Amino acid sequence: MESWGEVEQSGDSKEFIVSAQLHISAAAAVALRKPLNPRKKGDKRESVKQLIGNVDDKKLKEKSSWLSGSKGPSSRGQWRSATCKLSEQGDRCLLNIYVDESIMWCTAYIHLLNQTDIREASASLFFRKDCLSIHCAAGKRWAASSTLEEPIYLQFNSTNACNTWLALLRSYALPEIYGRWFFPAEGGSYRMWRQVDLTVIQGRNLGNNKPFEVLDEDGNDSASEPDPIDLDVYCEILLNKTSCARTTVKKGIGSPQWHEIFVLSDLPPFEGLDIWVWREKKHFKPSVLGTVRIALNNFRRGEAVEGWFPVLQSGSIASDIQVGELRMKIRVDEEIILPYSAYHKLLKTFRARNFLDWMSDFETKLKLKTIGWQMMAISIANNTAIEQVQELAHREVDGSQSSHTTLFRGNTILTKIVELCMKYYGKAFLEASVGPVIRRLIAEKVAIEVDPMRTPKGAKEAEKGLELLLNWCQEFWKQIYSVREECPPEMRRLFCTIRELVEERFSSSGNSAIQAKHDLRWQGVSAFCFLRFIVPAILNPHLFHLYPGLPSPPVQRSLTLIAKVIQSLANLNQTVQKEEFMRGVKHFLAENSPAMVDYIVVVSTPVKDFRSGKMADWHERSNVINALKLRASSMPILYRESIPLLPHTLDVPRQLAIVTSAVIRHSQAYFTEDRPSAEDEELHEFCARCFEVEEQALQRVSQLAAQLSANQQRRHFSYPYPSTSSIFTQPSSPGPPSSPSSRRADRPATAPDAENSRTRLISESTNSLAVPPSSPSHPITFQSRNKLLHFKSSSTDSIGSRFAKDAPSSPSILVSTSSSVDIDDPKRKRGLLRGIWRR
């Protein structure tokens, strides 16, 4: 019987137990073949046999990867069954990990870890989902083998289990909080959050050696293009010298295409991002071809930078050898998160309208299109997301002039947010619908072609391709139809609303042709379920995390043909095939059309939430959730808010901080170039609330900066007493502080520190406190168009003036940065990239 989340209480101690899969590297696996506690010589041999026997047995029972048969670095090491036991012992918390239920593998001291040390592991590392990585430095773990320095990787049996244990472990770790002396009731002034969005697009000239040359002003390289080299390459992404993601292996001839997206969230303070380009060769170990070194501090927060980055061999700048280039897109986010109460006015304004109306204003007036997920997450936490989407659907259908052929086909706010809802709620449903079949087709390298003009043997080979296409279409449809009952309740409610709206609008129409179209209500649902969800996942499985990386061109062609047939089936129209060579699927469409109608009926019929009843471990997990809530109730505010909310692991203050920064950045041009009209009153109020939050963040940061400056002066002019500034330079702990050697003083780039390198910035910023606060009747004014950065602020380019007449008066700290780069200027953008490379 699997043990999940069993809670044992003895006095003040608590224990939580869960079964998981543990990754053991090839070097560390040697320890399992040796007796950990040898006794007598006679017992030793028997113990070794027993251990070796357990190793062989567990290998057979090992949980398979979601991508079987993968080659490359993911195949190193092994996954073993493990039992994790989390023990709370007063102010301490220990995570004991046992292999094969009896062998003690390691112990992690969770109470000494930072919350950023416990985060989700990228599925690209091992081609496994629902994994957590625990980064334990020396002194924060005990292991049977002294060589174990790599992170601990645990895979859980479900996403809910992974999320629950992520929240549970972080509840015992140290959040990155600053300034607890100023706000003891809240636990501190603010906390930090960081994320890097990295897209590895393609490479070129990989393996060709040439001296590193800086491009001219026009971005041209005078050197001639070298000949391509035949090699297999993949990229490994390292953050702060720790591997956190990797691409798939591609042929390096010409320009290998990856188009793989990596979202690295909940990160520790930035030090550097390295992309190692590895070269693979049969019968040889992989070797590093070159490295792309990136200084993340050079990136403006919240803005994406895309360009070609040189791949350099190790060495000084004077002797660097360029061995190719990588085209990448990078976005760096770093936010100061205030307590939830600081966003009270902003939330009140937010809830006054449908969040989709806010999104519409942001997109049309502020040209802001990147915070749809954050807006939806806030509504999800408020339990109003589905209702608000349904409300907008009613308005759009009632006031739309679209015909039955164009309804829901446009790229509107409604269609965009329904896509986000389906991606959010339907991850498991999509995986069950097409994930296994897609991976099997790619693994078998199925190449389908039915166009006689594209086949070397003409019509004869095209007939075989048609037969193969029908077989795989049947496989896909069989899998999709078999899991129709697993459609999430939230998606069913949305689909039901869409079906009812279409029925109401077109059933009363006087157009007999439309009335005769009985399939219109089903097509309204399929316009979302298939056209915008299942079919795009078949076309681009890597974008929906169904397969890592792009398939080969022949396989991609196969997926394209299958997607065409499935979409035609969803449209319930057997005569829409424009190509002559595709008319052979007409019989397949006619045969499966009744089943498609039944499928749409099922997914558009609301049901009660069945997930809690079907999960055998729901009771045990609910015990863990209740214990977590009880523990969080006694924490300071910022500590409690740093724990992600279950079951969706939402962090509402974080989402509000991201929205605030984004609105401030994009509202400057709108309110300086266009005078707000009466229609913009609501948008104006929302922006005013955002600037009020920004003022609070600046005030809190200035307090820490002033205190730090005073502490430094006292240390300079008086006898050196024990430093009191450590409270600002490392996360504060709810329990007794640990020894200085047990924890590194991690510091975000936007938070005060006690290093001499920051003294000049602090002195300059404190001198700028003479900025007079504006009076309540001061009109809306803006500074000059020079780039301004708030010193230690949540938004690095927000405006220094008061935005609204009712904004609170508080001193601001501004640092003018004349060296800021305008990303829109191509020449300056190249200069920025060259600066990043050389850094």
GROMACS .gro file of N, CA and C in nm, residues 429 432-433 437 475-486 599:
model
   51
  429PHE      N    1  -0.565   1.680  -1.890
  429PHE     CA    2  -0.659   1.633  -1.992
  429PHE      C    3  -0.595   1.628  -2.130
  432ALA      N    4  -0.348   1.336  -2.146
  432ALA     CA    5  -0.415   1.207  -2.162
  432ALA      C    6  -0.476   1.192  -2.301
  433SER      N    7  -0.514   1.303  -2.365
  433SER     CA    8  -0.582   1.296  -2.494
  433SER      C    9  -0.487   1.263  -2.608
  437VAL      N   10   0.014   0.923  -2.778
  437VAL     CA   11   0.017   0.892  -2.921
  437VAL      C   12   0.120   0.977  -2.994
  475GLU      N   13  -0.583   0.609  -3.455
  475GLU     CA   14  -0.515   0.598  -3.326
  475GLU      C   15  -0.536   0.725  -3.243
  476PHE      N   16  -0.519   0.840  -3.308
  476PHE     CA   17  -0.537   0.966  -3.236
  476PHE      C   18  -0.680   0.981  -3.189
  477TRP      N   19  -0.776   0.956  -3.278
  477TRP     CA   20  -0.915   0.976  -3.241
  477TRP      C   21  -0.960   0.876  -3.134
  478LYS      N   22  -0.911   0.756  -3.141
  478LYS     CA   23  -0.945   0.656  -3.040
  478LYS      C   24  -0.898   0.702  -2.902
  479GLN      N   25  -0.776   0.757  -2.895
  479GLN     CA   26  -0.724   0.804  -2.766
  479GLN      C   27  -0.799   0.928  -2.718
  480ILE      N   28  -0.828   1.020  -2.809
  480ILE     CA   29  -0.900   1.142  -2.770
  480ILE      C   30  -1.039   1.107  -2.717
  481TYR      N   31  -1.107   1.019  -2.787
  481TYR     CA   32  -1.244   0.985  -2.747
  481TYR      C   33  -1.247   0.907  -2.616
  482SER      N   34  -1.146   0.827  -2.591
  482SER     CA   35  -1.147   0.740  -2.472
  482SER      C   36  -1.135   0.819  -2.341
  483VAL      N   37  -1.083   0.940  -2.345
  483VAL     CA   38  -1.064   1.016  -2.220
  483VAL      C   39  -1.159   1.135  -2.212
  484ARG      N   40  -1.269   1.132  -2.286
  484ARG     CA   41  -1.361   1.245  -2.288
  484ARG      C   42  -1.419   1.273  -2.150
  485GLU      N   43  -1.438   1.171  -2.070
  485GLU     CA   44  -1.496   1.190  -1.937
  485GLU      C   45  -1.400   1.261  -1.842
  486GLU      N   46  -1.273   1.271  -1.877
  486GLU     CA   47  -1.174   1.335  -1.791
  486GLU      C   48  -1.164   1.485  -1.813
  599TYR      N   49  -1.875   1.319  -2.829
  599TYR     CA   50  -1.762   1.375  -2.756
  599TYR      C   51  -1.793   1.518  -2.712
   0.00000   0.00000   0.00000
